[in-house]
């Protein structure tokens, strides 16, 4: 799977991103702290549960989340760039995600705040 962290979402309502300015897809920016690290960001993302790291680079992560019942896989892509964390969460299959990716991004923001990886 190729890195799509910098791409806006498609037309399906199963994706959210800091790189997309359409209301149904957009996420507010994630501003990194001076203490931020790829390892700290990874730990916060994995703490959300049912997750595994698929790709880890010095400035990029792709975390795979598997749904409990149907075992659907969603991809959370995270990229450190210019003091910000670019966030993109998208379902691999289906049309709608019933808000799961936005909820995941909100939980990630809370976990990153608690871990002092992003600024309030």
PDB file of C-alpha atoms in Angstrom:
ATOM      1  CA  UNK A   1       0.000   0.000   0.000  1.00  0.00           C
ATOM      2  CA  UNK A   2       1.388   3.396  -0.948  1.00  0.00           C
ATOM      3  CA  UNK A   3       1.669   6.406   1.349  1.00  0.00           C
ATOM      4  CA  UNK A   4      -1.465   8.548   0.989  1.00  0.00           C
ATOM      5  CA  UNK A   5      -0.923  10.717   4.062  1.00  0.00           C
ATOM      6  CA  UNK A   6      -0.658  13.923   2.027  1.00  0.00           C
ATOM      7  CA  UNK A   7      -3.670  13.153  -0.184  1.00  0.00           C
ATOM      8  CA  UNK A   8      -7.150  14.516   0.509  1.00  0.00           C
ATOM      9  CA  UNK A   9      -9.922  11.987   1.026  1.00  0.00           C
ATOM     10  CA  UNK A  10     -11.948  10.651  -1.876  1.00  0.00           C
ATOM     11  CA  UNK A  11     -15.708  11.123  -2.211  1.00  0.00           C
ATOM     12  CA  UNK A  12     -16.767   8.298   0.135  1.00  0.00           C
ATOM     13  CA  UNK A  13     -17.690   9.373   3.683  1.00  0.00           C
ATOM     14  CA  UNK A  14     -15.262   6.845   5.218  1.00  0.00           C
ATOM     15  CA  UNK A  15     -12.186   9.066   5.535  1.00  0.00           C
ATOM     16  CA  UNK A  16     -10.963  12.043   7.564  1.00  0.00           C
ATOM     17  CA  UNK A  17      -7.761  14.024   7.103  1.00  0.00           C
ATOM     18  CA  UNK A  18      -5.926  17.138   8.200  1.00  0.00           C
ATOM     19  CA  UNK A  19      -5.134  17.593   4.486  1.00  0.00           C
ATOM     20  CA  UNK A  20      -8.780  17.879   3.402  1.00  0.00           C
ATOM     21  CA  UNK A  21     -10.733  21.118   3.822  1.00  0.00           C
ATOM     22  CA  UNK A  22     -14.190  19.711   3.040  1.00  0.00           C
ATOM     23  CA  UNK A  23     -16.237  19.766   6.249  1.00  0.00           C
ATOM     24  CA  UNK A  24     -17.230  16.092   6.260  1.00  0.00           C
ATOM     25  CA  UNK A  25     -13.594  15.010   5.835  1.00  0.00           C
ATOM     26  CA  UNK A  26     -11.550  17.719   7.570  1.00  0.00           C
ATOM     27  CA  UNK A  27      -9.679  17.451  10.847  1.00  0.00           C
ATOM     28  CA  UNK A  28      -8.259  20.366  12.820  1.00  0.00           C
ATOM     29  CA  UNK A  29      -4.451  20.577  12.757  1.00  0.00           C
ATOM     30  CA  UNK A  30      -2.315  18.588  15.204  1.00  0.00           C
ATOM     31  CA  UNK A  31       0.541  20.857  16.385  1.00  0.00           C
ATOM     32  CA  UNK A  32       3.521  18.892  17.726  1.00  0.00           C
ATOM     33  CA  UNK A  33       5.318  19.670  20.988  1.00  0.00           C
ATOM     34  CA  UNK A  34       9.096  19.911  21.334  1.00  0.00           C
ATOM     35  CA  UNK A  35       8.991  16.491  23.029  1.00  0.00           C
ATOM     36  CA  UNK A  36       7.209  14.774  20.123  1.00  0.00           C
ATOM     37  CA  UNK A  37       8.779  11.663  18.654  1.00  0.00           C
ATOM     38  CA  UNK A  38       7.710   9.037  16.166  1.00  0.00           C
ATOM     39  CA  UNK A  39       7.897   6.461  18.986  1.00  0.00           C
ATOM     40  CA  UNK A  40       5.641   8.515  21.269  1.00  0.00           C
ATOM     41  CA  UNK A  41       3.156   9.077  18.462  1.00  0.00           C
ATOM     42  CA  UNK A  42       3.183   5.359  17.647  1.00  0.00           C
ATOM     43  CA  UNK A  43       2.511   4.390  21.271  1.00  0.00           C
ATOM     44  CA  UNK A  44      -0.438   6.793  21.464  1.00  0.00           C
ATOM     45  CA  UNK A  45      -1.885   5.397  18.221  1.00  0.00           C
ATOM     46  CA  UNK A  46      -1.465   1.782  19.341  1.00  0.00           C
ATOM     47  CA  UNK A  47      -3.106   2.561  22.699  1.00  0.00           C
ATOM     48  CA  UNK A  48      -6.450   2.949  20.905  1.00  0.00           C
ATOM     49  CA  UNK A  49      -6.676  -0.857  20.651  1.00  0.00           C
ATOM     50  CA  UNK A  50      -7.016  -3.540  17.955  1.00  0.00           C
ATOM     51  CA  UNK A  51      -4.054  -1.940  16.183  1.00  0.00           C
ATOM     52  CA  UNK A  52      -0.710  -2.941  14.733  1.00  0.00           C
ATOM     53  CA  UNK A  53       2.093  -0.986  13.122  1.00  0.00           C
ATOM     54  CA  UNK A  54       2.304  -1.821   9.414  1.00  0.00           C
ATOM     55  CA  UNK A  55       4.947   0.753   8.388  1.00  0.00           C
ATOM     56  CA  UNK A  56       7.300   2.812  10.534  1.00  0.00           C
ATOM     57  CA  UNK A  57       9.789   5.345   9.208  1.00  0.00           C
ATOM     58  CA  UNK A  58      11.515   8.300  10.867  1.00  0.00           C
ATOM     59  CA  UNK A  59       8.647  10.659   9.955  1.00  0.00           C
ATOM     60  CA  UNK A  60       5.789   8.342   8.904  1.00  0.00           C
ATOM     61  CA  UNK A  61       3.565   5.653  10.412  1.00  0.00           C
ATOM     62  CA  UNK A  62       0.806   3.495   9.012  1.00  0.00           C
ATOM     63  CA  UNK A  63      -1.227   1.796  11.709  1.00  0.00           C
ATOM     64  CA  UNK A  64      -3.832  -0.834  10.820  1.00  0.00           C
ATOM     65  CA  UNK A  65      -6.978  -1.106  12.945  1.00  0.00           C
ATOM     66  CA  UNK A  66      -9.167  -4.208  12.671  1.00  0.00           C
ATOM     67  CA  UNK A  67     -12.866  -4.027  13.532  1.00  0.00           C
ATOM     68  CA  UNK A  68     -14.093  -6.395  16.184  1.00  0.00           C
ATOM     69  CA  UNK A  69     -16.997  -8.069  14.397  1.00  0.00           C
ATOM     70  CA  UNK A  70     -16.425  -8.128  10.643  1.00  0.00           C
ATOM     71  CA  UNK A  71     -12.608  -7.794  10.799  1.00  0.00           C
ATOM     72  CA  UNK A  72     -12.583  -4.785   8.441  1.00  0.00           C
ATOM     73  CA  UNK A  73      -9.234  -2.978   8.276  1.00  0.00           C
ATOM     74  CA  UNK A  74      -8.850   0.798   8.503  1.00  0.00           C
ATOM     75  CA  UNK A  75      -5.578   2.617   7.868  1.00  0.00           C
ATOM     76  CA  UNK A  76      -4.356   5.470  10.048  1.00  0.00           C
ATOM     77  CA  UNK A  77      -1.501   7.326   8.392  1.00  0.00           C
ATOM     78  CA  UNK A  78       0.575   9.780  10.409  1.00  0.00           C
ATOM     79  CA  UNK A  79       3.328  12.020   9.041  1.00  0.00           C
ATOM     80  CA  UNK A  80       5.526  14.503  10.889  1.00  0.00           C
ATOM     81  CA  UNK A  81       5.994  17.598   8.737  1.00  0.00           C
ATOM     82  CA  UNK A  82       6.949  21.182   9.616  1.00  0.00           C
ATOM     83  CA  UNK A  83       6.031  20.937  13.309  1.00  0.00           C
ATOM     84  CA  UNK A  84       2.645  19.392  12.586  1.00  0.00           C
ATOM     85  CA  UNK A  85       1.278  15.865  12.550  1.00  0.00           C
ATOM     86  CA  UNK A  86      -0.553  15.067   9.345  1.00  0.00           C
ATOM     87  CA  UNK A  87      -3.365  12.625  10.120  1.00  0.00           C
ATOM     88  CA  UNK A  88      -5.383  10.556   7.641  1.00  0.00           C
ATOM     89  CA  UNK A  89      -7.733   7.748   8.702  1.00  0.00           C
ATOM     90  CA  UNK A  90      -9.664   5.764   6.093  1.00  0.00           C
ATOM     91  CA  UNK A  91     -11.603   2.524   5.794  1.00  0.00           C
ATOM     92  CA  UNK A  92     -10.295   0.139   3.154  1.00  0.00           C
ATOM     93  CA  UNK A  93     -13.710  -1.252   2.272  1.00  0.00           C
ATOM     94  CA  UNK A  94     -17.297  -0.092   2.160  1.00  0.00           C
ATOM     95  CA  UNK A  95     -18.851   3.278   1.584  1.00  0.00           C
ATOM     96  CA  UNK A  96     -19.709   4.703   4.990  1.00  0.00           C
ATOM     97  CA  UNK A  97     -17.780   4.056   8.199  1.00  0.00           C
ATOM     98  CA  UNK A  98     -20.570   5.334  10.495  1.00  0.00           C
ATOM     99  CA  UNK A  99     -18.170   7.917  11.924  1.00  0.00           C
ATOM    100  CA  UNK A 100     -15.549   5.420  13.092  1.00  0.00           C
ATOM    101  CA  UNK A 101     -12.578   7.194  11.502  1.00  0.00           C
ATOM    102  CA  UNK A 102     -13.531  10.603  12.923  1.00  0.00           C
ATOM    103  CA  UNK A 103     -14.033   9.019  16.337  1.00  0.00           C
ATOM    104  CA  UNK A 104     -10.608   7.361  16.045  1.00  0.00           C
ATOM    105  CA  UNK A 105      -8.992  10.703  15.136  1.00  0.00           C
ATOM    106  CA  UNK A 106     -10.668  12.344  18.148  1.00  0.00           C
ATOM    107  CA  UNK A 107      -9.423   9.565  20.456  1.00  0.00           C
ATOM    108  CA  UNK A 108      -5.958   9.857  18.931  1.00  0.00           C
ATOM    109  CA  UNK A 109      -5.929  13.603  19.626  1.00  0.00           C
ATOM    110  CA  UNK A 110      -6.796  12.930  23.279  1.00  0.00           C
ATOM    111  CA  UNK A 111      -4.125  10.212  23.596  1.00  0.00           C
ATOM    112  CA  UNK A 112      -1.496  12.456  21.979  1.00  0.00           C
ATOM    113  CA  UNK A 113      -2.406  15.335  24.310  1.00  0.00           C
ATOM    114  CA  UNK A 114      -2.128  13.073  27.362  1.00  0.00           C
ATOM    115  CA  UNK A 115       1.266  11.832  26.122  1.00  0.00           C
ATOM    116  CA  UNK A 116       2.477  15.434  25.566  1.00  0.00           C
ATOM    117  CA  UNK A 117       3.012  14.743  21.858  1.00  0.00           C
ATOM    118  CA  UNK A 118       0.749  17.575  20.618  1.00  0.00           C
ATOM    119  CA  UNK A 119      -0.212  21.011  21.893  1.00  0.00           C
ATOM    120  CA  UNK A 120      -3.780  21.781  23.035  1.00  0.00           C
TER     121      UNK A 120
END
